[in-house]
Structures are given as structure tokens and as C-alpha cells.
Amino acid sequence: MRSLFGRKEKSASAAKERLKLVLIHDRTDLPPGMMEDLRDELIEVISRHIDVDREMVSIEIAQDGRNQRLVADIPLQTPKRRRSR
Amino acid sequence: MSGKVITITSGKGGVGKTTAAANIGAALAMQGYKVTCIDADIGLRNLDVILGLENRIVYDLVDIIEGRCRLRQAMIRDKRLPELYLIPAAQTRDKSAVSPSDMARLGDELKAEMDYVIVDSPAGIERGFRNAIAPADQVVIITNPEVSAVRDADRIIGLVEAEEKGPATLIINRINAQMVQRGEMLGAEDILELLAVDLIGMVPEDSNVIVSSNRGMPVAFDDKSKAGEAFRNIAKRLAGEEVPFMDLDATPGLMDRLSRFMRSGGN
Ligand SMILES: Nc1ncnc2c1ncn2[C@@H]1O[C@H](COP(=O)(O)OP(=O)(O)OP(=O)(O)O)[C@@H](O)[C@H]1O
Ligand SMILES: [Mg+2]
């Protein structure tokens, strides 16, 4: 299979990457589409207290052995930018 | 004597549970242990033909549970080995004829006389699977190096943990070394990283498996077969012996990294 850039990805690496995501969602019983909702709701709650850089917020589920953890990276708006607004 | 019940299960069908149960049972018996194999795949009996004992069946698992025969009467002795027995599945009944507590009781009774009881589980995550793991002291999950089998193995590992029968150990079956080398098949390291369980064996794809199943002679009897050797090694590891992993991938250094992974994986 050729990727869009003409580079040939080995099918075993493709299998591994796909399985990583599938297993995370199987184990947490969290459908892939739910992450977007979760992200939006998190942003909403947090921005009630503090300004966050909405575009840069990322949340993902990381694997830690057979356990999963939800990792959120929520950059805050710098006070300087807040003043210039 | 108090033996150990080892259940072989998989989630996905057709990955090699029956082949593994027959060969691990036979290999343990070759080492001199007293072994009984139970075919828990009620309605889809197969362990009898793989062991070559199909012509000697009179009673089956459901006959024992429903009290139509004594335990000993349903245990078919394999005459090629000193102490290998088979309890065949019923062919004309279904899984609801047996309950998990029936299986746990049977396991206890057999453990009093045997060193090892090997249970061949049906595919799936329903009643048949629950029956098969109910008596288990140890659960061995078998998978193939492909996405659907690995995904199902992960589900089963989770269910085994939830039933407090964990931690399960893993057999990767039907490895094609050339494909792994070309990067076209998941390697053992990839699968262990994804599933985060301990490995107990790797079995190559080997046409001798089919040849021996044609004859009803477990491939573990075959000195020249790679798969046979892999199953004999698994039996030794289950019996507590330390046996290095066969170099199936032939990637330099892989075996070192794997054995390090195993050690750090704890046990
Ligand atoms: N290492 C191997 N090399 C080649 N063929 C194999 C190997 N292991 C298993 N097979 C073949 O794969 C097929 C399925 O094996 P087996 O019946 O043991 O699977 P199973 O998991 O018990 O299936 P089921 O879920 O139907 O009970 C058989 O035809 C068997 O001969
Ligand atoms: Mg089977």
C-alpha cells in the first residue's frame, strides 16, 4: 500500500498503529468520536475559571501497561495576550 | 497430589487452541507428568481427533456432569504415553448442559489425581468460555500475528482479569518468520507491547501441524518439526523450567531484548 506521499509503509507498522488506537477504545469503552465532546466540555469548564488557548488544547488516552490514563494538555492564554484583546 | 488446571483460550476462533491443548498435554505427558485434557468445546468436539483418540469414546463430559458415568469411565487413556487422558466433549449437546461450578468441581476432582489438567476452551466470550476458565489455576491465551486475533486476545485478557483468573500468559501461534522480517507481519515484540502480558511461547507456521492432525499424532511427538519443538518448550516452561525462546524472527538481538522484556515484565 502506498501512502499519499508515495512512501511505502510496511503493513506490520500500520497494523501496530491501528491496533494501538483500537485497543485503547476497546479497553475504555469510549467510542473514538466521544473524545471530541470530552475535549469541548473540558475547555468549557476550565475557561469559566481561567483563559485557555482553545486551539492548542489536546486530550488523549495514553497506554500504561494494561492501564489507560487520560492525558490533557491545556495551554493557558498568556496575560500579555489577554491585555491586548 | 494437587495438580494445576491450565485453560487454553483465545476469543477469536481457529487460532490454534485445540492444537495447543493437544500438544501441551502430550508434551507434559512425555515429560512424565500425569495429564488429563478436557475438551470443553461442547457441540464442536475436536480434541479427540487431534489426539487420535476418536474411536475410543464411550462417555463424555456431559455424561460425567449429569452422573451417567463415573469420572474414570469417561477418561480415555492414550496408550502411546504412560499417563495421558482425554475427557471428550459431548457432540450432540450445547454449552448450557454444563455450568461454571460443574467445571470447577470437576477440576478439583481431577487435580487430586493429576499433575496437570489442560482445558481446551471454545471460541467466544459466552458461556462456553466461562465454563472453560472456571476451573483454571492459570489461563493461557493463544493468538495469531494479525489484527483481529490480537484485538480479540486483548478482550479476553481483560475478561480473564475481571474474573480474577489473571494474569494470563500468551502464546503467539503461526508466526511466519520471513513475513516478520519483511515487515509484513506483526512481530512478537509488537504484540507484547500492545497486549502488555507475559509471553510463554512462540510457535511458527508449520505444515507438519496439518500432517500430524491428519494422522492423529500430535506434532509434539515429531522431533523434526519446529512447531513440535515450540510446543515441547511451552510445556517445559509451564512446568517451571527456564527455556530460551526459539529465534523465529532471526532478527539479531531480538531474543535478548525479549528475554529482558520477560524479566522486567515480572512474574
Ligand atoms: N502452527 C501452525 N502451523 C500451521 N497450521 C496451524 C498451526 N496451528 C494451527 N494450525 C491450523 O489451524 C487450524 C485451526 O487450529 P485449531 O483447530 O487448533 O484452532 P482452534 O482455536 O481450536 O479453533 P476453534 O476456535 O474452532 O476451536 C487447524 O487447521 C490447524 O491445523
Ligand atoms: Mg478448537
CSV table of C-alpha atoms and ligand atoms in Angstrom, one decimal:
chain,number,residue,atom,x,y,z
A,1,MET,CA,0.0,0.0,0.0
A,2,ARG,CA,1.3,3.4,-0.9
A,3,SER,CA,0.6,6.4,1.2
A,4,LEU,CA,-0.4,9.7,-0.2
A,5,PHE,CA,3.2,10.8,-0.3
A,6,GLY,CA,4.4,7.8,-2.3
A,7,ARG,CA,6.3,6.4,0.7
A,8,LYS,CA,5.7,2.7,1.2
A,9,GLU,CA,4.6,2.0,4.8
A,10,LYS,CA,5.2,-1.6,5.9
A,11,SER,CA,1.9,-3.3,6.7
A,12,ALA,CA,3.1,-4.5,10.1
A,13,SER,CA,3.7,-0.9,11.4
A,14,ALA,CA,0.3,0.0,10.0
A,15,ALA,CA,-1.2,-2.9,11.9
A,16,LYS,CA,0.5,-1.9,15.1
A,17,GLU,CA,-0.5,1.7,15.0
A,18,ARG,CA,-4.1,0.8,14.2
A,19,LEU,CA,-4.3,-1.7,17.0
A,20,LYS,CA,-2.9,0.8,19.5
A,21,LEU,CA,-5.9,3.0,19.0
A,22,VAL,CA,-8.5,0.2,18.7
A,23,LEU,CA,-7.3,-1.4,22.0
A,24,ILE,CA,-7.4,1.9,23.9
A,25,HIS,CA,-11.1,2.4,22.8
A,26,ASP,CA,-12.0,-1.2,23.4
A,27,ARG,CA,-10.5,-1.2,26.9
A,28,THR,CA,-12.0,2.1,28.0
A,29,ASP,CA,-15.4,1.5,26.3
A,30,LEU,CA,-15.1,5.1,24.9
A,31,PRO,CA,-16.1,5.4,21.3
A,32,PRO,CA,-13.5,7.3,19.2
A,33,GLY,CA,-16.0,10.1,18.5
A,34,MET,CA,-16.5,10.8,22.2
A,35,MET,CA,-13.1,12.4,22.6
A,36,GLU,CA,-14.1,15.5,20.7
A,37,ASP,CA,-17.1,16.0,23.0
A,38,LEU,CA,-15.0,15.5,26.0
A,39,ARG,CA,-12.4,18.0,24.8
A,40,ASP,CA,-15.1,20.6,24.2
A,41,GLU,CA,-16.7,20.1,27.6
A,42,LEU,CA,-13.3,20.3,29.3
A,43,ILE,CA,-12.5,23.5,27.6
A,44,GLU,CA,-15.8,25.0,28.6
A,45,VAL,CA,-15.5,24.1,32.3
A,46,ILE,CA,-11.9,25.3,32.6
A,47,SER,CA,-12.4,28.5,30.7
A,48,ARG,CA,-15.0,29.5,33.3
A,49,HIS,CA,-12.1,30.0,35.7
A,50,ILE,CA,-9.1,30.7,33.5
A,51,ASP,CA,-8.4,31.6,29.9
A,52,VAL,CA,-7.2,28.7,27.8
A,53,ASP,CA,-5.7,28.6,24.4
A,54,ARG,CA,-8.6,26.7,22.8
A,55,GLU,CA,-6.9,25.8,19.6
A,56,MET,CA,-4.0,24.2,21.3
A,57,VAL,CA,-5.8,22.0,23.8
A,58,SER,CA,-5.1,18.3,23.3
A,59,ILE,CA,-6.5,15.4,25.1
A,60,GLU,CA,-5.6,11.8,24.5
A,61,ILE,CA,-5.6,8.4,26.2
A,62,ALA,CA,-2.2,7.0,26.8
A,63,GLN,CA,-1.4,3.4,27.5
A,64,ASP,CA,0.5,2.5,30.6
A,65,GLY,CA,0.9,-1.3,30.7
A,66,ARG,CA,-2.7,-2.6,30.7
A,67,ASN,CA,-4.0,0.6,32.3
A,68,GLN,CA,-5.1,3.7,30.5
A,69,ARG,CA,-4.7,7.3,31.5
A,70,LEU,CA,-6.4,10.4,30.1
A,71,VAL,CA,-3.7,13.0,29.4
A,72,ALA,CA,-4.9,16.6,28.8
A,73,ASP,CA,-2.5,19.3,27.7
A,74,ILE,CA,-4.3,22.7,28.2
A,75,PRO,CA,-2.1,25.7,27.4
A,76,LEU,CA,-3.3,28.9,29.0
A,77,GLN,CA,-3.6,32.3,27.4
A,78,THR,CA,-0.7,34.5,28.4
A,79,PRO,CA,-1.7,37.6,30.4
A,80,LYS,CA,0.0,39.7,27.8
A,81,ARG,CA,-2.3,38.5,25.0
A,82,ARG,CA,-5.2,38.9,27.4
A,83,ARG,CA,-4.3,42.6,27.8
A,84,SER,CA,-4.0,43.2,24.1
A,85,ARG,CA,-7.5,41.8,23.5
B,1,MET,CA,-1.3,-34.8,44.9
B,2,SER,CA,-2.6,-31.4,43.9
B,3,GLY,CA,-2.2,-30.6,40.3
B,4,LYS,CA,-2.8,-27.5,38.3
B,5,VAL,CA,-5.6,-26.7,35.8
B,6,ILE,CA,-4.4,-24.7,32.8
B,7,THR,CA,-7.1,-23.4,30.4
B,8,ILE,CA,-6.2,-22.5,26.8
B,9,THR,CA,-8.5,-19.9,25.3
B,10,SER,CA,-8.5,-17.1,22.6
B,11,GLY,CA,-11.6,-15.1,21.9
B,12,LYS,CA,-11.2,-15.5,18.1
B,13,GLY,CA,-11.9,-18.9,16.6
B,14,GLY,CA,-9.4,-21.0,14.7
B,15,VAL,CA,-6.2,-19.6,16.1
B,16,GLY,CA,-4.9,-22.9,17.5
B,17,LYS,CA,-6.5,-23.6,20.9
B,18,THR,CA,-7.2,-27.3,20.2
B,19,THR,CA,-3.8,-27.8,18.6
B,20,ALA,CA,-2.1,-26.2,21.6
B,21,ALA,CA,-4.1,-28.1,24.1
B,22,ALA,CA,-3.4,-31.4,22.5
B,23,ASN,CA,0.3,-30.7,22.1
B,24,ILE,CA,0.9,-29.2,25.5
B,25,GLY,CA,-1.0,-32.1,27.1
B,26,ALA,CA,1.1,-34.6,25.1
B,27,ALA,CA,4.4,-32.8,25.8
B,28,LEU,CA,3.7,-32.7,29.5
B,29,ALA,CA,2.9,-36.4,29.5
B,30,MET,CA,6.1,-37.1,27.5
B,31,GLN,CA,8.0,-35.4,30.4
B,32,GLY,CA,6.4,-37.9,32.7
B,33,TYR,CA,3.6,-35.9,34.2
B,34,LYS,CA,0.1,-37.3,34.8
B,35,VAL,CA,-2.1,-35.2,32.4
B,36,THR,CA,-5.8,-35.1,31.6
B,37,CYS,CA,-7.0,-33.0,28.7
B,38,ILE,CA,-10.7,-31.8,28.8
B,39,ASP,CA,-12.4,-30.8,25.6
B,40,ALA,CA,-14.8,-28.0,26.8
B,41,ASP,CA,-16.0,-27.2,23.3
B,42,ILE,CA,-19.4,-28.8,23.7
B,43,GLY,CA,-21.1,-29.5,20.3
B,44,LEU,CA,-17.9,-28.9,18.4
B,45,ARG,CA,-15.7,-31.8,19.7
B,46,ASN,CA,-12.2,-31.8,18.1
B,47,LEU,CA,-9.6,-32.5,20.7
B,48,ASP,CA,-10.3,-36.3,20.2
B,49,VAL,CA,-9.4,-36.3,16.5
B,50,ILE,CA,-6.3,-34.1,17.1
B,51,LEU,CA,-5.1,-36.6,19.7
B,52,GLY,CA,-6.1,-39.6,17.6
B,53,LEU,CA,-8.5,-41.0,20.2
B,54,GLU,CA,-11.8,-40.5,18.4
B,55,ASN,CA,-12.5,-44.3,18.1
B,56,ARG,CA,-12.5,-45.0,21.8
B,57,ILE,CA,-15.1,-42.6,23.0
B,58,VAL,CA,-17.9,-44.1,25.1
B,59,TYR,CA,-18.8,-41.4,27.6
B,60,ASP,CA,-18.2,-37.7,27.5
B,61,LEU,CA,-18.0,-34.5,29.7
B,62,VAL,CA,-21.8,-34.1,29.9
B,63,ASP,CA,-22.2,-37.8,31.0
B,64,ILE,CA,-19.9,-37.1,33.9
B,65,ILE,CA,-21.7,-33.9,34.9
B,66,GLU,CA,-25.1,-35.5,34.7
B,67,GLY,CA,-24.0,-38.6,36.6
B,68,ARG,CA,-24.4,-41.2,33.8
B,69,CYS,CA,-20.9,-42.5,34.3
B,70,ARG,CA,-18.1,-42.3,36.8
B,71,LEU,CA,-15.2,-39.9,36.1
B,72,ARG,CA,-12.8,-42.7,35.4
B,73,GLN,CA,-15.1,-44.3,32.8
B,74,ALA,CA,-15.1,-41.1,30.7
B,75,MET,CA,-11.3,-40.7,30.8
B,76,ILE,CA,-9.8,-42.2,27.6
B,77,ARG,CA,-6.2,-43.3,28.2
B,78,ASP,CA,-3.7,-42.5,25.4
B,79,LYS,CA,-1.8,-45.8,25.0
B,80,ARG,CA,1.2,-44.1,23.4
B,81,LEU,CA,2.1,-42.4,26.7
B,82,PRO,CA,2.1,-43.6,30.4
B,83,GLU,CA,-0.4,-41.1,31.8
B,84,LEU,CA,-2.3,-39.0,29.3
B,85,TYR,CA,-6.1,-39.0,29.4
B,86,LEU,CA,-8.8,-37.2,27.4
B,87,ILE,CA,-12.3,-36.3,28.6
B,88,PRO,CA,-14.1,-35.7,25.3
B,89,ALA,CA,-16.8,-33.0,24.8
B,90,ALA,CA,-20.4,-34.1,24.1
B,91,GLN,CA,-21.2,-33.7,20.5
B,92,THR,CA,-25.0,-33.6,20.5
B,93,ARG,CA,-25.5,-31.2,23.4
B,94,ASP,CA,-24.8,-27.5,23.8
B,95,LYS,CA,-22.9,-25.4,26.3
B,96,SER,CA,-25.8,-24.9,28.6
B,97,ALA,CA,-25.6,-28.5,29.6
B,98,VAL,CA,-22.6,-27.5,31.8
B,99,SER,CA,-22.2,-24.7,34.3
B,100,PRO,CA,-19.0,-23.0,35.6
B,101,SER,CA,-19.5,-24.5,39.0
B,102,ASP,CA,-19.8,-28.0,37.4
B,103,MET,CA,-16.5,-27.4,35.7
B,104,ALA,CA,-14.8,-26.1,38.9
B,105,ARG,CA,-15.9,-29.2,40.8
B,106,LEU,CA,-14.6,-31.5,38.0
B,107,GLY,CA,-11.3,-29.6,38.0
B,108,ASP,CA,-10.9,-30.1,41.8
B,109,GLU,CA,-11.6,-33.8,41.5
B,110,LEU,CA,-9.1,-34.3,38.7
B,111,LYS,CA,-6.4,-32.2,40.4
B,112,ALA,CA,-6.4,-34.7,43.3
B,113,GLU,CA,-5.0,-37.3,40.9
B,114,MET,CA,-3.3,-35.4,38.1
B,115,ASP,CA,-0.3,-33.2,37.8
B,116,TYR,CA,-1.9,-31.1,35.0
B,117,VAL,CA,-5.4,-30.7,33.7
B,118,ILE,CA,-5.4,-28.9,30.3
B,119,VAL,CA,-8.8,-27.4,29.2
B,120,ASP,CA,-9.5,-26.7,25.5
B,121,SER,CA,-11.9,-23.7,25.5
B,122,PRO,CA,-14.4,-22.9,22.8
B,123,ALA,CA,-14.0,-19.6,20.9
B,124,GLY,CA,-16.1,-16.6,22.0
B,125,ILE,CA,-16.7,-14.8,25.3
B,126,GLU,CA,-20.0,-16.5,26.3
B,127,ARG,CA,-21.0,-19.4,28.5
B,128,GLY,CA,-18.5,-21.9,26.9
B,129,PHE,CA,-15.6,-19.6,27.7
B,130,ARG,CA,-16.8,-19.1,31.2
B,131,ASN,CA,-17.2,-22.8,31.7
B,132,ALA,CA,-13.6,-23.3,30.5
B,133,ILE,CA,-12.0,-20.7,32.7
B,134,ALA,CA,-14.0,-21.6,35.9
B,135,PRO,CA,-11.6,-24.4,37.0
B,136,ALA,CA,-8.4,-22.6,35.8
B,137,ASP,CA,-5.4,-22.0,38.1
B,138,GLN,CA,-3.7,-20.5,35.1
B,139,VAL,CA,-5.0,-19.1,31.8
B,140,VAL,CA,-3.1,-19.2,28.6
B,141,ILE,CA,-4.3,-17.0,25.7
B,142,ILE,CA,-3.4,-18.0,22.2
B,143,THR,CA,-3.3,-15.6,19.3
B,144,ASN,CA,-2.0,-15.2,15.7
B,145,PRO,CA,0.1,-12.3,14.5
B,146,GLU,CA,-2.8,-10.5,12.8
B,147,VAL,CA,-5.1,-7.6,13.8
B,148,SER,CA,-8.3,-9.3,14.5
B,149,ALA,CA,-6.8,-12.1,16.6
B,150,VAL,CA,-4.7,-9.6,18.7
B,151,ARG,CA,-7.7,-7.4,19.3
B,152,ASP,CA,-9.8,-10.4,20.5
B,153,ALA,CA,-6.9,-11.6,22.7
B,154,ASP,CA,-6.9,-8.2,24.4
B,155,ARG,CA,-10.6,-8.5,25.2
B,156,ILE,CA,-10.1,-12.0,26.6
B,157,ILE,CA,-7.1,-10.8,28.7
B,158,GLY,CA,-9.4,-8.1,30.2
B,159,LEU,CA,-12.2,-10.6,30.9
B,160,VAL,CA,-9.8,-13.1,32.5
B,161,GLU,CA,-8.5,-10.3,34.8
B,162,ALA,CA,-12.1,-9.3,35.6
B,163,GLU,CA,-12.8,-13.0,36.6
B,164,GLU,CA,-9.8,-12.8,38.9
B,165,LYS,CA,-8.1,-15.6,36.9
B,166,GLY,CA,-5.2,-13.4,35.8
B,167,PRO,CA,-2.5,-12.6,34.9
B,168,ALA,CA,-2.9,-14.6,31.7
B,169,THR,CA,0.2,-15.6,29.7
B,170,LEU,CA,0.4,-15.5,25.9
B,171,ILE,CA,1.2,-18.0,23.1
B,172,ILE,CA,1.7,-16.4,19.6
B,173,ASN,CA,1.0,-19.1,17.0
B,174,ARG,CA,1.5,-19.4,13.3
B,175,ILE,CA,4.4,-16.9,13.1
B,176,ASN,CA,5.9,-16.6,9.6
B,177,ALA,CA,9.5,-15.5,10.1
B,178,GLN,CA,10.0,-14.3,6.6
B,179,MET,CA,6.9,-12.1,6.7
B,180,VAL,CA,8.0,-10.6,10.0
B,181,GLN,CA,11.5,-9.9,8.6
B,182,ARG,CA,9.9,-8.2,5.6
B,183,GLY,CA,7.9,-6.0,8.0
B,184,GLU,CA,4.6,-7.6,6.7
B,185,MET,CA,3.6,-9.4,9.9
B,186,LEU,CA,3.4,-8.2,13.5
B,187,GLY,CA,6.4,-9.5,15.4
B,188,ALA,CA,6.4,-10.9,18.9
B,189,GLU,CA,7.8,-7.6,20.4
B,190,ASP,CA,5.0,-5.6,18.8
B,191,ILE,CA,2.3,-7.9,20.1
B,192,LEU,CA,3.7,-8.0,23.7
B,193,GLU,CA,3.9,-4.2,23.7
B,194,LEU,CA,0.3,-3.9,22.6
B,195,LEU,CA,-1.1,-6.5,25.0
B,196,ALA,CA,1.2,-6.0,27.9
B,197,VAL,CA,1.2,-9.6,29.1
B,198,ASP,CA,4.0,-12.2,29.6
B,199,LEU,CA,4.9,-14.5,26.7
B,200,ILE,CA,5.0,-18.2,27.3
B,201,GLY,CA,5.7,-19.4,23.7
B,202,MET,CA,6.0,-18.6,20.0
B,203,VAL,CA,5.0,-21.2,17.5
B,204,PRO,CA,5.9,-21.0,13.8
B,205,GLU,CA,3.6,-21.6,11.0
B,206,ASP,CA,4.4,-25.2,10.1
B,207,SER,CA,2.8,-27.6,7.6
B,208,ASN,CA,3.7,-30.5,9.9
B,209,VAL,CA,0.8,-29.4,12.2
B,210,ILE,CA,-1.7,-30.4,9.4
B,211,VAL,CA,0.2,-33.5,8.5
B,212,SER,CA,0.1,-34.7,12.2
B,213,SER,CA,-3.5,-33.8,12.6
B,214,ASN,CA,-4.3,-36.0,9.5
B,215,ARG,CA,-2.7,-38.9,11.4
B,216,GLY,CA,-4.0,-38.0,14.9
B,217,MET,CA,-0.4,-37.8,16.1
B,218,PRO,CA,0.3,-34.6,18.0
B,219,VAL,CA,3.1,-32.7,16.3
B,220,ALA,CA,4.9,-32.6,19.7
B,221,PHE,CA,5.8,-36.3,19.0
B,222,ASP,CA,7.7,-35.1,15.9
B,223,ASP,CA,11.4,-34.5,16.7
B,224,LYS,CA,12.0,-32.7,13.4
B,225,SER,CA,9.0,-30.3,13.5
B,226,LYS,CA,9.7,-26.7,14.6
B,227,ALA,CA,6.1,-26.3,15.8
B,228,GLY,CA,6.5,-29.6,17.8
B,229,GLU,CA,9.7,-28.2,19.4
B,230,ALA,CA,7.9,-25.0,20.2
B,231,PHE,CA,5.1,-26.8,22.0
B,232,ARG,CA,7.5,-29.0,23.9
B,233,ASN,CA,9.3,-25.8,25.1
B,234,ILE,CA,6.0,-24.3,26.2
B,235,ALA,CA,5.2,-27.4,28.2
B,236,LYS,CA,8.6,-27.2,29.9
B,237,ARG,CA,8.0,-23.5,30.7
B,238,LEU,CA,4.6,-24.3,32.1
B,239,ALA,CA,6.3,-26.9,34.3
B,240,GLY,CA,8.6,-24.2,35.7
B,241,GLU,CA,11.7,-24.9,33.6
B,242,GLU,CA,13.5,-21.9,32.0
B,243,VAL,CA,13.8,-22.5,28.3
B,244,PRO,CA,15.2,-19.8,25.9
B,245,PHE,CA,12.8,-18.7,23.2
B,246,MET,CA,13.4,-20.1,19.7
B,247,ASP,CA,14.8,-17.5,17.3
B,248,LEU,CA,11.9,-17.4,14.9
B,249,ASP,CA,12.3,-13.8,13.7
B,250,ALA,CA,16.1,-14.3,13.3
B,251,THR,CA,16.5,-10.5,13.9
B,252,PRO,CA,19.8,-10.0,15.6
B,253,GLY,CA,19.4,-9.2,19.3
B,254,LEU,CA,15.6,-9.7,19.4
B,255,MET,CA,15.9,-12.7,21.7
B,256,ASP,CA,18.0,-10.8,24.2
B,257,ARG,CA,15.5,-7.9,24.2
B,258,LEU,CA,12.6,-10.3,24.5
B,259,SER,CA,14.1,-12.2,27.5
B,260,ARG,CA,14.8,-8.8,29.1
B,261,PHE,CA,11.2,-7.8,28.5
B,262,MET,CA,10.1,-11.0,30.1
B,263,ARG,CA,12.3,-10.4,33.2
B,264,SER,CA,11.1,-6.8,33.6
B,265,GLY,CA,7.6,-7.9,33.0
B,266,GLY,CA,7.7,-9.6,36.4
B,267,ASN,CA,6.2,-12.9,37.4
C,1,LIG,N1,1.4,-23.5,14.0
C,1,LIG,C1,0.6,-23.9,13.0
C,1,LIG,N2,1.0,-24.0,11.7
C,1,LIG,C2,0.1,-24.4,10.7
C,1,LIG,N3,-1.2,-24.6,10.9
C,1,LIG,C3,-1.7,-24.5,12.2
C,1,LIG,C4,-0.8,-24.1,13.3
C,1,LIG,N4,-1.6,-24.0,14.4
C,1,LIG,C5,-2.9,-24.3,14.0
C,1,LIG,N5,-2.9,-24.6,12.7
C,1,LIG,C6,-4.1,-25.0,11.9
C,1,LIG,O1,-5.1,-24.0,12.1
C,1,LIG,C7,-6.4,-24.6,12.2
C,1,LIG,C8,-7.1,-24.2,13.4
C,1,LIG,O2,-6.5,-24.8,14.5
C,1,LIG,P1,-7.3,-25.3,15.8
C,1,LIG,O3,-8.4,-26.2,15.5
C,1,LIG,O4,-6.3,-25.7,16.8
C,1,LIG,O5,-7.9,-23.9,16.3
C,1,LIG,P2,-9.0,-23.6,17.5
C,1,LIG,O6,-8.6,-22.3,18.1
C,1,LIG,O7,-9.1,-24.7,18.4
C,1,LIG,O8,-10.3,-23.4,16.6
C,1,LIG,P3,-11.8,-23.3,17.2
C,1,LIG,O9,-12.0,-21.9,17.6
C,1,LIG,O10,-12.7,-23.6,16.0
C,1,LIG,O11,-11.9,-24.3,18.3
C,1,LIG,C9,-6.2,-26.1,12.0
C,1,LIG,O12,-6.4,-26.4,10.7
C,1,LIG,C10,-4.7,-26.3,12.4
C,1,LIG,O13,-4.2,-27.4,11.7
C,2,MG,MG,-10.8,-25.8,19.0
